[in-house]
Each structure stands twice: as structure tokens, then as C-alpha cells.
mmCIF file of C-alpha atoms in Angstrom:
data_model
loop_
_atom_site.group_PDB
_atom_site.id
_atom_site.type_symbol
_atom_site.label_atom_id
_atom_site.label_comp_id
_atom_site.label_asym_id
_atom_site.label_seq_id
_atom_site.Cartn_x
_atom_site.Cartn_y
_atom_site.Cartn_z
ATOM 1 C CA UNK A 1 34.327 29.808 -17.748
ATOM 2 C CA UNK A 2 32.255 27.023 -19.633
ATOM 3 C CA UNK A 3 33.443 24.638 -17.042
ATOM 4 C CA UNK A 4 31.843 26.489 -14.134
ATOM 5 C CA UNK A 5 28.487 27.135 -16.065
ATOM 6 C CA UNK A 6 28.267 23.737 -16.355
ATOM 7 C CA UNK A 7 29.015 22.819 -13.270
ATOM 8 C CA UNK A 8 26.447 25.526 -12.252
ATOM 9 C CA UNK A 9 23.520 24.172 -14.302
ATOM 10 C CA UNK A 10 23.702 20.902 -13.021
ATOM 11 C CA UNK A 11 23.752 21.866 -9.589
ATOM 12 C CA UNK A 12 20.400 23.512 -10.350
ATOM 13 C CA UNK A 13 19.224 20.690 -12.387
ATOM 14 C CA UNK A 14 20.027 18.561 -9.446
ATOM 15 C CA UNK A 15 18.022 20.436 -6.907
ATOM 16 C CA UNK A 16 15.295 20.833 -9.100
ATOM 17 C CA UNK A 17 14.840 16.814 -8.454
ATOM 18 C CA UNK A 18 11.738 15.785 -7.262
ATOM 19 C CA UNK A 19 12.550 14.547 -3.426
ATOM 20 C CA UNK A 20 15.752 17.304 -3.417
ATOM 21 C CA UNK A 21 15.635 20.778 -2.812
ATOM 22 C CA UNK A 22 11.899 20.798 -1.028
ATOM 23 C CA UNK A 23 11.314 22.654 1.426
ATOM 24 C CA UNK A 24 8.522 23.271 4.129
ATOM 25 C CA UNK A 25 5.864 25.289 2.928
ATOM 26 C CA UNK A 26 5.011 26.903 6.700
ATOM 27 C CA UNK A 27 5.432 25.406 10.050
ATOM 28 C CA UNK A 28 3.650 27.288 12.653
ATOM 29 C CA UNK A 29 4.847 29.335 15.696
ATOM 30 C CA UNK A 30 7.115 26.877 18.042
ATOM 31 C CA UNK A 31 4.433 28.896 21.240
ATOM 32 C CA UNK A 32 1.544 28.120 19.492
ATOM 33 C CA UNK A 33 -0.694 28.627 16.791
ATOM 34 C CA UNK A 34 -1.120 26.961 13.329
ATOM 35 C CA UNK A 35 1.320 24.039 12.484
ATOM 36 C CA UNK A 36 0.868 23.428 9.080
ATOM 37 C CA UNK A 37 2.308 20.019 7.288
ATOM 38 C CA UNK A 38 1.957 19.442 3.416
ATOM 39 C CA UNK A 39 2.214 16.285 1.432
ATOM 40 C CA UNK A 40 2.339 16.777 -2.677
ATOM 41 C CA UNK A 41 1.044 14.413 -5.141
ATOM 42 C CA UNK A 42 1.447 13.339 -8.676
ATOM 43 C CA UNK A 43 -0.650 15.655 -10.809
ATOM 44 C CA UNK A 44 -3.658 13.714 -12.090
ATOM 45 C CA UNK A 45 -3.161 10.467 -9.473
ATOM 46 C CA UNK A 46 -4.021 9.308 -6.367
ATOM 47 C CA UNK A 47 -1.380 7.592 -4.649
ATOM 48 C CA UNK A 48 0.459 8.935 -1.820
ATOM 49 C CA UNK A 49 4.127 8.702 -2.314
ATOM 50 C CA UNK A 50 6.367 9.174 0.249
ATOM 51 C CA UNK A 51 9.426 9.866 -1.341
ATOM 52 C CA UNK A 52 8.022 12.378 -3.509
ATOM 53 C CA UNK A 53 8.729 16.146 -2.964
ATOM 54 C CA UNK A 54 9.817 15.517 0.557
ATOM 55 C CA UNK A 55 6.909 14.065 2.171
ATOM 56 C CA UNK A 56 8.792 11.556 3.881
ATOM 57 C CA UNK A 57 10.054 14.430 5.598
ATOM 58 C CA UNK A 58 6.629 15.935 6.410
ATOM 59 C CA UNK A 59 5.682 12.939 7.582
ATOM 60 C CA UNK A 60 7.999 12.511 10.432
ATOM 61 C CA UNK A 61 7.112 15.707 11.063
ATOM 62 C CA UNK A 62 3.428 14.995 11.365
ATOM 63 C CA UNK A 63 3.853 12.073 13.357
ATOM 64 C CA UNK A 64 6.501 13.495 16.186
ATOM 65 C CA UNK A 65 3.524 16.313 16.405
ATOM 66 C CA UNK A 66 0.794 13.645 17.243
ATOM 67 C CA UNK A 67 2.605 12.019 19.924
ATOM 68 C CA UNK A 68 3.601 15.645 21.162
ATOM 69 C CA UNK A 69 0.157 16.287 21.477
ATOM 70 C CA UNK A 70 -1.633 12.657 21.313
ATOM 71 C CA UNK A 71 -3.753 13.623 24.254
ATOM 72 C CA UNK A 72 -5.080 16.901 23.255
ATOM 73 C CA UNK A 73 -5.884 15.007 20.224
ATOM 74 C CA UNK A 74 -7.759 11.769 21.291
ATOM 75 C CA UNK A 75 -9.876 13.918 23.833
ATOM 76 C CA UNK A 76 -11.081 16.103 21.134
ATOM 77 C CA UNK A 77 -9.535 19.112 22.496
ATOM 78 C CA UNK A 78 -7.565 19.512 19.030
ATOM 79 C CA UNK A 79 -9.013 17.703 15.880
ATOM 80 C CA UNK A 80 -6.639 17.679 12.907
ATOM 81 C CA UNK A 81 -7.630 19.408 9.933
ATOM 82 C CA UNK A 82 -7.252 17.543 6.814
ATOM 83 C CA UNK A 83 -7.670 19.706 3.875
ATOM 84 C CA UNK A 84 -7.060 18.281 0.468
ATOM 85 C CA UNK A 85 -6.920 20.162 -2.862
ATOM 86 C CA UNK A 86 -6.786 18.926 -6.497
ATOM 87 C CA UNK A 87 -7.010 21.561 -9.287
ATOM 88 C CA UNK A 88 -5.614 18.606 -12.008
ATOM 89 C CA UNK A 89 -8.649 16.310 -12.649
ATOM 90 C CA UNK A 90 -10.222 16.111 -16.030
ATOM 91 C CA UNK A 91 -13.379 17.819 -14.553
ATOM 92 C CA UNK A 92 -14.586 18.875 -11.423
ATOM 93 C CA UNK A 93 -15.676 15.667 -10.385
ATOM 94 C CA UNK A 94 -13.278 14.084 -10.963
ATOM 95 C CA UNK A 95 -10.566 16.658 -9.457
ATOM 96 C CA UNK A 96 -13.257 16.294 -6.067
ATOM 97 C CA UNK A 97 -12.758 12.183 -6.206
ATOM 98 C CA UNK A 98 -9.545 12.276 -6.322
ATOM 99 C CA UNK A 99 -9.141 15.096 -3.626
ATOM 100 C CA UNK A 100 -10.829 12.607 -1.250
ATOM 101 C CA UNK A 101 -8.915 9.769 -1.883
ATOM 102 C CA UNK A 102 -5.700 11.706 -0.921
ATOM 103 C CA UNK A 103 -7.287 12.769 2.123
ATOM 104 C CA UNK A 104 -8.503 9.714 2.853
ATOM 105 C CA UNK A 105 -4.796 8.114 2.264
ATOM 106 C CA UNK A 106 -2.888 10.801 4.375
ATOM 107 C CA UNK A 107 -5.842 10.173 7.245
ATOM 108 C CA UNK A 108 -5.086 6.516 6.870
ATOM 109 C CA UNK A 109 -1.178 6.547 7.932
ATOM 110 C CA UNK A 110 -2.088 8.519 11.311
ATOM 111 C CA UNK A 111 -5.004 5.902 11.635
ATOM 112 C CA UNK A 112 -2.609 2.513 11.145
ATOM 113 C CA UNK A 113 0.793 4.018 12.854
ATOM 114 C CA UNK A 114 -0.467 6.136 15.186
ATOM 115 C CA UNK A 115 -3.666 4.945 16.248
ATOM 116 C CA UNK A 116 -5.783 7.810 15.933
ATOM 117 C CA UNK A 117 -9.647 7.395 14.424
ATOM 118 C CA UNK A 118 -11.810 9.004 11.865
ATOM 119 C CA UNK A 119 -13.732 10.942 14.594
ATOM 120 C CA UNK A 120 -10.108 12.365 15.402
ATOM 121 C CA UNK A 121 -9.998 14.106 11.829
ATOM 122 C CA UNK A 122 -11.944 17.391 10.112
ATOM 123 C CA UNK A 123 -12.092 16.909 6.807
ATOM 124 C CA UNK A 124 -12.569 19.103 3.928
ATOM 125 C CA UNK A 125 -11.639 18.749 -0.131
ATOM 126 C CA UNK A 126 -11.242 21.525 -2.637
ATOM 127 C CA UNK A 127 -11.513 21.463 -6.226
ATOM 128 C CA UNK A 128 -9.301 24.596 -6.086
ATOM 129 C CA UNK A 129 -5.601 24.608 -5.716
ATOM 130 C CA UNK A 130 -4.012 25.271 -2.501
ATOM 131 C CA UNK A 131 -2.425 28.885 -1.651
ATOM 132 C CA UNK A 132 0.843 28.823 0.464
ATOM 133 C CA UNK A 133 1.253 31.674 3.071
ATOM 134 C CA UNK A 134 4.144 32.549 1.128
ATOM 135 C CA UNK A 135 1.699 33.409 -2.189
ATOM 136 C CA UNK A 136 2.514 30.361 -4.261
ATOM 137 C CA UNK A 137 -0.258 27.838 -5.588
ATOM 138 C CA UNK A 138 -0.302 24.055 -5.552
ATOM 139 C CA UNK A 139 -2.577 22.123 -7.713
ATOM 140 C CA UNK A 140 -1.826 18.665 -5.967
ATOM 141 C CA UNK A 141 -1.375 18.679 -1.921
ATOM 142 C CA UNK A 142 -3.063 17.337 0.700
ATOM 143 C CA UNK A 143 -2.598 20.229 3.570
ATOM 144 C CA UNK A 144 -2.882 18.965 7.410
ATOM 145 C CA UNK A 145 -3.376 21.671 10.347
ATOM 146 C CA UNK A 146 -3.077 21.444 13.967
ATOM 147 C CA UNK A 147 -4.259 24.637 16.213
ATOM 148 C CA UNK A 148 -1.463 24.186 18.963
ATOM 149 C CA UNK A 149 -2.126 26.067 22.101
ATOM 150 C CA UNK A 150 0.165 28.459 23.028
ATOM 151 C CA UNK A 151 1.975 27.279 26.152
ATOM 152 C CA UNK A 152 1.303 29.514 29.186
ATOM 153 C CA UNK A 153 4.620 31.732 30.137
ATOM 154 C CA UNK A 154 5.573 31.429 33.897
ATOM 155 C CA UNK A 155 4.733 34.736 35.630
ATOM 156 C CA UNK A 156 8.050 36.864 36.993
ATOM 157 C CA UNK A 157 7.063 38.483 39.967
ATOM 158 C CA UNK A 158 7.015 42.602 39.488
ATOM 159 C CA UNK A 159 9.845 44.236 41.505
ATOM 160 C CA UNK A 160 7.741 47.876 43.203
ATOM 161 C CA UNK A 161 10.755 50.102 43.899
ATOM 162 C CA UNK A 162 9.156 52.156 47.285
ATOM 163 C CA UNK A 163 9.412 56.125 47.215
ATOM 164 C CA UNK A 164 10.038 57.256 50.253
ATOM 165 C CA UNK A 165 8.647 61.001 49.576
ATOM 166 C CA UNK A 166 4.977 59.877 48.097
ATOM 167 C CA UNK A 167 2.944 56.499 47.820
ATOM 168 C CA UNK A 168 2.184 55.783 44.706
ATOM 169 C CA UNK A 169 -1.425 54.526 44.366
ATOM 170 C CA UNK A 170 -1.570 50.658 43.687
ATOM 171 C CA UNK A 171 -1.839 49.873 39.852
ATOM 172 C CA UNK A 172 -4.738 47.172 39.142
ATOM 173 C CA UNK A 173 -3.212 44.359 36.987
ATOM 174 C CA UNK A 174 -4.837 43.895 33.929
ATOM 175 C CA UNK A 175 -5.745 40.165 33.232
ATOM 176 C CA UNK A 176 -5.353 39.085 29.918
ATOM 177 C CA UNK A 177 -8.721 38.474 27.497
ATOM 178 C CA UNK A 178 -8.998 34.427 27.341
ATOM 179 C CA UNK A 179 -9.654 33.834 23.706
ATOM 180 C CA UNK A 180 -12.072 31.583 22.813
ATOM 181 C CA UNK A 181 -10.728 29.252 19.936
ATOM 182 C CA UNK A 182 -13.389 29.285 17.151
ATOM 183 C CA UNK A 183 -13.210 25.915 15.837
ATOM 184 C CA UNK A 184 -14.225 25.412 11.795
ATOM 185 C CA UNK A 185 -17.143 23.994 10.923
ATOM 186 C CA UNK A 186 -17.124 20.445 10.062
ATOM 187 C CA UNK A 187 -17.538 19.737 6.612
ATOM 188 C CA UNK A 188 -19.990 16.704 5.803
ATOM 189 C CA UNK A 189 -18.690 14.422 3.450
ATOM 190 C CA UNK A 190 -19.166 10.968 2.384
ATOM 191 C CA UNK A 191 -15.529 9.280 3.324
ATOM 192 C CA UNK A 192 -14.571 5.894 2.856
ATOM 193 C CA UNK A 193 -12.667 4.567 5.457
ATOM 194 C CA UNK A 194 -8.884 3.478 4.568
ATOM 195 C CA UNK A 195 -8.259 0.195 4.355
ATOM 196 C CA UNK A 196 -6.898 -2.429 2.506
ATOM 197 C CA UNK A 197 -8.497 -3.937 -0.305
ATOM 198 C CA UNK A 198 -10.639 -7.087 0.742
ATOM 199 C CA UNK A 199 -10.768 -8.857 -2.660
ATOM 200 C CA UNK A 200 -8.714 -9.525 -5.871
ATOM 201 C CA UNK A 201 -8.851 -11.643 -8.585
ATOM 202 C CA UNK A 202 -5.592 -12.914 -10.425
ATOM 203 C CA UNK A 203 -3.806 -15.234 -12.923
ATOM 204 C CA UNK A 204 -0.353 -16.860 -12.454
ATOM 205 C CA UNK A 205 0.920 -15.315 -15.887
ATOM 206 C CA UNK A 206 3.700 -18.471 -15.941
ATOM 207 C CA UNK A 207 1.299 -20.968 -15.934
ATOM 208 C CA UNK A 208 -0.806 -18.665 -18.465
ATOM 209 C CA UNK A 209 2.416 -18.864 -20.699
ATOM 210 C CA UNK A 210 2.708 -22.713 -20.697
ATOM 211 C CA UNK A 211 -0.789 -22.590 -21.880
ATOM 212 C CA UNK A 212 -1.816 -23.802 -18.332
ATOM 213 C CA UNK A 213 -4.873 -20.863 -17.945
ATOM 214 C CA UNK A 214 -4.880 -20.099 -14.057
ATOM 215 C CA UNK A 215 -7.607 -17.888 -12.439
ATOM 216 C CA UNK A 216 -7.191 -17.593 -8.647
ATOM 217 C CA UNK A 217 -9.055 -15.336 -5.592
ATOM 218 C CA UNK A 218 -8.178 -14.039 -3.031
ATOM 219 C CA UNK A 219 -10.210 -12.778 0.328
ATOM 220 C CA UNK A 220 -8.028 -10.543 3.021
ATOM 221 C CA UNK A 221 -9.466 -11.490 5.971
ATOM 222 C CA UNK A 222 -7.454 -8.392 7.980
ATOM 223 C CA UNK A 223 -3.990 -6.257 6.745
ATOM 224 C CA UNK A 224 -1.978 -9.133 7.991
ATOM 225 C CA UNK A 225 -4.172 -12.473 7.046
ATOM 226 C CA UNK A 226 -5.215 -13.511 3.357
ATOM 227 C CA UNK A 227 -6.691 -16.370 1.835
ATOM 228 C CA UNK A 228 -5.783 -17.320 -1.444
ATOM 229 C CA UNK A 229 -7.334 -20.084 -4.020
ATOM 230 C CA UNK A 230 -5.930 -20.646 -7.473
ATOM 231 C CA UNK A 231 -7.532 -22.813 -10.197
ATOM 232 C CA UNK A 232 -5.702 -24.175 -13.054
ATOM 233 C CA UNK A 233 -7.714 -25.848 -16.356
ATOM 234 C CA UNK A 234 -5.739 -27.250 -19.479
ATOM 235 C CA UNK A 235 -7.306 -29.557 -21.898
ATOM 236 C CA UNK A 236 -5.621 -29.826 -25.582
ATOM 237 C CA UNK A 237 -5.336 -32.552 -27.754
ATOM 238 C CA UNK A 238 -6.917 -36.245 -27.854
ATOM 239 C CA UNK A 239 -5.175 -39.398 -26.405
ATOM 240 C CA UNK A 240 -4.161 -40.579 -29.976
ATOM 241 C CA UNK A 241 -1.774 -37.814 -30.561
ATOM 242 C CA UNK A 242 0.037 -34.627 -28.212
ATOM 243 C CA UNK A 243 -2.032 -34.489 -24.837
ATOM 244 C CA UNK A 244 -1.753 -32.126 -22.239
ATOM 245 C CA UNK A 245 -5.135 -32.552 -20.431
ATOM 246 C CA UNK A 246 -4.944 -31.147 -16.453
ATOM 247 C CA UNK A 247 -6.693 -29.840 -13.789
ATOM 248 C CA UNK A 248 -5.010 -28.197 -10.338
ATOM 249 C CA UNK A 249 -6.349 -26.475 -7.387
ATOM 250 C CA UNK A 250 -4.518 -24.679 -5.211
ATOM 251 C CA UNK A 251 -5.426 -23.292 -1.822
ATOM 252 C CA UNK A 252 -2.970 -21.049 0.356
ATOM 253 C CA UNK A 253 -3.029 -19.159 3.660
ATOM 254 C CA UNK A 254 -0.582 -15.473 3.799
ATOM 255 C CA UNK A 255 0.720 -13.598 6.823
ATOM 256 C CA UNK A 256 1.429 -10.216 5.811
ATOM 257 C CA UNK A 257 4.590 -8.792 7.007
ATOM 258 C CA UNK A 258 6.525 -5.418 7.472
ATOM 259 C CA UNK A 259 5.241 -2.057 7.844
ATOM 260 C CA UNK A 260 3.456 -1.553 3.870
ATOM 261 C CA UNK A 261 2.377 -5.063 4.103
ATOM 262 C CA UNK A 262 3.707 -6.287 0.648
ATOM 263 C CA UNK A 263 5.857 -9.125 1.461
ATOM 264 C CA UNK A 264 4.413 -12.433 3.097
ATOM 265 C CA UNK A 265 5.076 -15.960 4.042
ATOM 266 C CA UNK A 266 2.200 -18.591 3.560
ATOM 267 C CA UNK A 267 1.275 -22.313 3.860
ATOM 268 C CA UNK A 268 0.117 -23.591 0.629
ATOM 269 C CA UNK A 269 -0.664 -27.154 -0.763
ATOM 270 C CA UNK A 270 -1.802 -28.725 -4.606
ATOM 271 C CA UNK A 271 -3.886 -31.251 -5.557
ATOM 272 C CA UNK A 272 -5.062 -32.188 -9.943
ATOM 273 C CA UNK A 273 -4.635 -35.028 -12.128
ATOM 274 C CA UNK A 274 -2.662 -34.749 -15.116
ATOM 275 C CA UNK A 275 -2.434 -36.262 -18.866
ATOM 276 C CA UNK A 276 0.634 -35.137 -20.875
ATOM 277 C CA UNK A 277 2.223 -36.661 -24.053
ATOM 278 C CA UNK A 278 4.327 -34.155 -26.049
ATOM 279 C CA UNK A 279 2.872 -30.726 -26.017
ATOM 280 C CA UNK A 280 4.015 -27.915 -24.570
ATOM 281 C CA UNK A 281 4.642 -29.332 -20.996
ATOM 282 C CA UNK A 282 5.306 -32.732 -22.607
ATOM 283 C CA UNK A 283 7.990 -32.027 -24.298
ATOM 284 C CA UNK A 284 10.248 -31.060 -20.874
ATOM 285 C CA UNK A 285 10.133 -35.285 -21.079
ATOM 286 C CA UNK A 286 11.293 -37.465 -23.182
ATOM 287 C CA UNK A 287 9.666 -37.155 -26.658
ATOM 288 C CA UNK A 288 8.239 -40.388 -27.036
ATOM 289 C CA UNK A 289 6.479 -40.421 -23.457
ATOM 290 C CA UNK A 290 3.729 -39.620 -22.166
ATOM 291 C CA UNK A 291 2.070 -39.479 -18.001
ATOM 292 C CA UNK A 292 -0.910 -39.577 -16.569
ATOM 293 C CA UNK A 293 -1.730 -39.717 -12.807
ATOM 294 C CA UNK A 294 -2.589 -37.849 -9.674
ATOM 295 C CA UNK A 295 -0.451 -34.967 -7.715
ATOM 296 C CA UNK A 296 -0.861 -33.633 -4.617
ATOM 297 C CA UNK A 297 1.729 -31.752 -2.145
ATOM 298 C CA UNK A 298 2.526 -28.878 0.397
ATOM 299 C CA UNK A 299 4.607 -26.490 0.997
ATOM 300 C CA UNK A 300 5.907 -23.378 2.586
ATOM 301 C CA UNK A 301 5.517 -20.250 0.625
ATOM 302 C CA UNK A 302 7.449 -16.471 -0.139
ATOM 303 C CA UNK A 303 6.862 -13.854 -2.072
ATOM 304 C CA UNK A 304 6.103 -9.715 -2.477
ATOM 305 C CA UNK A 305 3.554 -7.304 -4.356
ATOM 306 C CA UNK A 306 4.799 -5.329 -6.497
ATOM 307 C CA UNK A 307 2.135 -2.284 -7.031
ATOM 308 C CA UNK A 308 1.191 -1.117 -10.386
ATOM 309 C CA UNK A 309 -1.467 1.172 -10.130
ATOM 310 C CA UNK A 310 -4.441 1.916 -7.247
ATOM 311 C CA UNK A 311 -6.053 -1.703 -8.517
ATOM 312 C CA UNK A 312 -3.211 -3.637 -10.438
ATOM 313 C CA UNK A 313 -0.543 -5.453 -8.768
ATOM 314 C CA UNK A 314 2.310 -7.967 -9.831
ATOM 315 C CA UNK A 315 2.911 -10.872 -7.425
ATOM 316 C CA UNK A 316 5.952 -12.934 -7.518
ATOM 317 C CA UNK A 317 6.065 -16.022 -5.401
ATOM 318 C CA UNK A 318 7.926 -19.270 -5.056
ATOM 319 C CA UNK A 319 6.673 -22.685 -2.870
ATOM 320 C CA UNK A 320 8.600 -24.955 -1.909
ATOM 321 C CA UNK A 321 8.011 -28.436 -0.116
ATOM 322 C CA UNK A 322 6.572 -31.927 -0.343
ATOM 323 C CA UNK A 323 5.024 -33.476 -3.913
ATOM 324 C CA UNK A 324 3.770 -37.117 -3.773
ATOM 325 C CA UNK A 325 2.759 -38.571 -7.681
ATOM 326 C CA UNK A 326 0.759 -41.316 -8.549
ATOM 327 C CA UNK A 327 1.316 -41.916 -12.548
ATOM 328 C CA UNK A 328 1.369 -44.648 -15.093
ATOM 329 C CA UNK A 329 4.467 -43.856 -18.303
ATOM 330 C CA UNK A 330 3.121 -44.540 -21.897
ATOM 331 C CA UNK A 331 3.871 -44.219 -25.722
ATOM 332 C CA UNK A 332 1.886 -43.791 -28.407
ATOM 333 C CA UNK A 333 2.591 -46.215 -31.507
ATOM 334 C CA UNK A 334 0.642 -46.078 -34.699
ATOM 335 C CA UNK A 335 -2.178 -43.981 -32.909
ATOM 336 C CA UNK A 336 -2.253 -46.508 -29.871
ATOM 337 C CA UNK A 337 -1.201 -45.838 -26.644
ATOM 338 C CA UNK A 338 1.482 -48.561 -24.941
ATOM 339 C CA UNK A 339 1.453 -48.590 -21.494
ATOM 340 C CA UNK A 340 5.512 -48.425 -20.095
ATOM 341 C CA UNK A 341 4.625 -48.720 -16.232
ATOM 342 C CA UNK A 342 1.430 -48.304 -14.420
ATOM 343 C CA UNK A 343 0.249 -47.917 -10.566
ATOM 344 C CA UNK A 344 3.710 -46.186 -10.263
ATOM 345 C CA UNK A 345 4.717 -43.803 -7.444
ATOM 346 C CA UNK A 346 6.969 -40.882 -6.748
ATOM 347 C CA UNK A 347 8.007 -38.552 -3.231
ATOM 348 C CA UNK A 348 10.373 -36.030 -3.522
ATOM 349 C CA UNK A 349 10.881 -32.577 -2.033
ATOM 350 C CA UNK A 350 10.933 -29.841 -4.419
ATOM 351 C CA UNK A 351 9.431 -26.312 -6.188
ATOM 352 C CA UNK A 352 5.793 -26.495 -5.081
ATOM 353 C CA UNK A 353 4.796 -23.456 -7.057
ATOM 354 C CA UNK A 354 5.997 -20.392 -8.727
ATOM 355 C CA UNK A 355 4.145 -17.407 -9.923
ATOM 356 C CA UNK A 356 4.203 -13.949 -11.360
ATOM 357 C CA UNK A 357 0.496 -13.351 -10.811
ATOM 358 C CA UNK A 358 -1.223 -10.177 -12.197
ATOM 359 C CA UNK A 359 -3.791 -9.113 -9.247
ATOM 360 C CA UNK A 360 -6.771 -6.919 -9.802
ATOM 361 C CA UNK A 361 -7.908 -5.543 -5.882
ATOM 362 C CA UNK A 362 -11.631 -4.915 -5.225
ATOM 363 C CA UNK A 363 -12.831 -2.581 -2.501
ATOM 364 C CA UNK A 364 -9.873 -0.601 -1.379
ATOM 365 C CA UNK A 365 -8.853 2.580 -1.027
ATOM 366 C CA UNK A 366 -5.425 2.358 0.453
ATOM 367 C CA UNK A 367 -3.663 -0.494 -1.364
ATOM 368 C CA UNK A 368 -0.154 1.090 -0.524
ATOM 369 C CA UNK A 369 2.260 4.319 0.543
#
């Protein structure tokens, strides 16, 4: 007996999961009518995640609907009501902000995989929660509504059985009423179109770490291009005992790849002058040397955003390609520097970069599903 209740509890624990045991909240007659599609959110945030509480379901859903009815759509025949409720803010306002933002980010996956537009939409945001036909209440969903047309039935023709003792008087078909669809009132709002963001500031944290401070932009040009440009400043010490005096810039162009655009590929180069004796870089050398030159190089580029929050990213990246030095070796004896080689030169391919940057995007509202 204590085996099964176990067994029993765990089964309910399991389908209590967020993601398992969801269900859709209405669907709409299959002959027309309402089709209704819901998409829950994380009480208090913003983001749309697609795994949660079976939106990824809804969301096929939503988009085998569109192409269904893509035409009706587009022509303006049937707008698609967006309706988003939030009921968990810390006020009002704040419960309204983030009611349009989820509106905004549901709108946004019809607008970049399906190709609809913003005129296509009807949008309205409740600080209220939502009410499901079946009498439940949401605090946290973003509701979307399409007013199918019935489809027309193919008339049967009437089979008049003839009396041969009287003639019945002909019966005058009635024609059915055409209803007049009363469309809702659009509700005027002031909507910020989804996008990606167009600007973020970062720092390489590695470099940051070999006290190497590294503050980079960079400008998205569109979803798939960016432009990045990192600057790196170091300067410790005095030439009569540990050094590490540098300066690198770093420029770099992305292509944006795969359906969330998170992972790229980019073409990157580097170009500083350097000054190390002991220190924290010097002392991957020997201990009693010390270089001081010019660098400059390019490569070929990976790496992949990792999202934090709506405006904090990580970004992990590796370069590698072609490094060409120009460097003179020295030592440092009773506060003097001794020059071991100078006007030497070095080519080799290797590691052009490597980062784990901490991004900070400006001016976007859709930074990732």
C-alpha cells in the first residue's frame, strides 16, 4: 500500500511540471468561430519562453492557423487579436509595461517567421488577469484570437415527394440572415515595434581577470549583421621593476545564424603594442624577461549568447588565425634594463582571441524566445 501511494504522488508531482500536463485552455469551433491560443509567462517577467507551460505547443498551433488562413489575414479580412494580461506587477504600471512587452514579444514571432506586420495585429493589454471560458483566472498570459469564418455547407437538393390526390402549395425557402461580423474596436496604444536590440556595451571578463580592463561596443546593423569593437588599456608598473604596460584594439564583423540568432561566425583582427616584465601576464615567461613590441593579426571567429536577463547577456567566443610580432627580449639588472635581442620578429598561427564578455543591450525589446 505505501508503495503505490508513492508511486501515486509522484505521478502527480510529475504532471504538475511546468511544460507537462498543460493543456489548451479553448480552441474554437473546427466550422468557425473563435480560435483562441494562449501563451503563459513567468509571474513578474517579461520574457516569452517557449518551453514553459506548453507554449511551444500553442505556438505551432498559432502558426499552422496563419498559414491556414494567411490570406484572410494579410487582406485585412481577419486581424488577430492580441490581448495580453498581467495581474503580477508591483503596481499598475508596472503590471501595464510589462503586459505590452509580452504582447509585443508574441506579435514579434508571427512578424519574423511568418511574415505578417503590425497593421496585421489588434492589440489590447489588461492590468487584470485573464478569465478562461472554463472559469479559471490567469495572472500571466498573453491570449491571441482569430474570428474564423464558418465555412459555407454545400446545399443537398430537397427531395418533394408529389401527392397525387392534392397539390400542395409551394413552400418559400427561407434564406438565412447574413450576419454582419462586428469587429472590436481598436485599442490605441503606444507599441514598440519588436526587434532586436541595436546597441550593447561589454567587457571581455578574461581579459578583466588578467587585469587587462576591456570595454568593447557593439552596433547591430540588422538580426543577422553586427559590428563589434573592443578596447583593451593596461598600464602598471615603471620600466625599473614588474611592467605590464599595453594597449589593444580590436575590431570584428558577426553573421548571425540559426533561427534565435544567438550563435555567429565573424572576421576579426588585433592590433596594440605591448611592455611586459613579470607581472601578471609576465610571469607566463620566463621570470627574468621581459618584451616589448608591436602585435597585430586576424582571424576567423565563433561563439554564442548566452541570455541572462531582457538586457544582460554572457558571450563566449574563441578566434583563431594569423599573429605577426615585432618585439625586442630584455632583463632588468640592478634597476637597469639589458637588452637580450632587439628588432626581432615572430609569425605563427594561433588563438587570436578568447572571451567571456558580459553584454549590456540598448534599445530592444525582443532580445530572445
Amino acid at each position: 500500500m505505501m508503495r503505490k501511494t508513492l508511486l501515486a504522488g509522484l505521478f502527480l508531482l510529475f504532471l504538475s511540471l511546468p511544460g507537462y500536463g498543460s493543456e489548451t485552455l479553448y480552441s474554437g469551433s473546427p466550422t468557425g468561430g473563435d480560435t483562441i491560443i494562449t501563451f503563459r509567462f513567468v509571474p513578474g517577467e517579461d520574457m516569452f519562453y517557449v518551453p514553459y507551460g506548453g507554449n511551444n505547443t500553442e505556438l505551432d498551433r498559432l502558426y499552422a492557423l496563419v498559414d491556414e488562413y494567411r490570406a484572410e489575414i494579410t487582406s485585412g479580412r481577419m486581424p488577430v487579436d492580441v490581448d495580453g494580461y498581467c495581474a503580477s506587477g508591483e503596481t499598475p504600471e508596472a503590471s501595464f509595461r510589462i503586459a505590452v512587452t509580452r504582447s509585443n514579444r508574441v506579435k514579434s514571432e508571427l512578424i519574423v517567421h511568418k511574415r505578417l506586420a503590425e497593421e496585421h495585429f489588434i492589440t489590447k493589454n489588461h492590468v487584470s488577469a485573464y478569465t478562461a471560458p472554463d472559469g479559471k483566472t490567469y495572472r500571466d498570459m498573453v491570449v491571441v484570437t482569430l474570428r474564423i469564418p464558418a465555412k459555407e455547407q454545400p446545399k443537398q437538393p430537397k427531395l418533394v415527394k408529389e401527392e397525387p390526390r392534392c397539390e400542395e402549395p409551394p413552400v418559400e425557402e427561407r434564406q438565412p440572415e447574413s450576419v454582419v461580423e462586428q469587429q472590436p474596436e481598436p485599442v490605441e496604444e503606444i507599441a514598440v515595434p519588436a526587434k532586436f536590440y541595436c546597441f550593447a556595451v561589454r567587457t571581455n571578463l578574461l581579459y578583466d581577470a588578467f587585469l587587462l580592463p576591456t570595454l568593447g561596443v557593439e552596433w547591430r546593423v540588422n538580426r543577422h549583421i553586427g559590428i563589434k569593437v573592443d578596447g583593451s588599456h593596461s598600464w602598471l608598473g615603471n620600466e625599473k621593476g614588474k611592467v605590464q604596460k599595453i594597449w589593444l584594439v580590436s575590431p570584428e564583423v558577426r553573421w548571425y545564424l540559426l533561427n534565435n540568432k544567438r550563435f555567429y561566425v565573424g572576421v576579426g583582427a588585433n592590433i596594440g603594442e605591448y611592455n611586459i616584465y613579470k607581472g601578471m601576464l609576465g610571469s607566463l615567461f620566463s621570470d627574468d624577461t621581459g618584451y616589448q613590441g608591436k602585435l597585430w593579426g586576424a582571424g576567423l571567429t565563433v561563439g554564442y549568447q548566452l541570455c541572462l536577463s531582457h538586457r544582460f547577456s554572457f558571450d563566449f567566443n574563441l578566434g583563431l588565425g594569423y599573429t605577426r610580432m615585432e618585439y625586442d627580449r630584455f632583463t632588468v639588472s640592478n634597476k637597469v634594463r639589458v637588452f637580450k635581442d632587439r628588432d626581432k620578429t615572430k609569425n605563427f598561427w594561433s588563438p587570436t582571441q578568447a572571451g567571456i564578455s558580459l553584454i549590456w543591450t540598448i534599445g530592444s525589446n525582443n532580445i530572445v524566445r
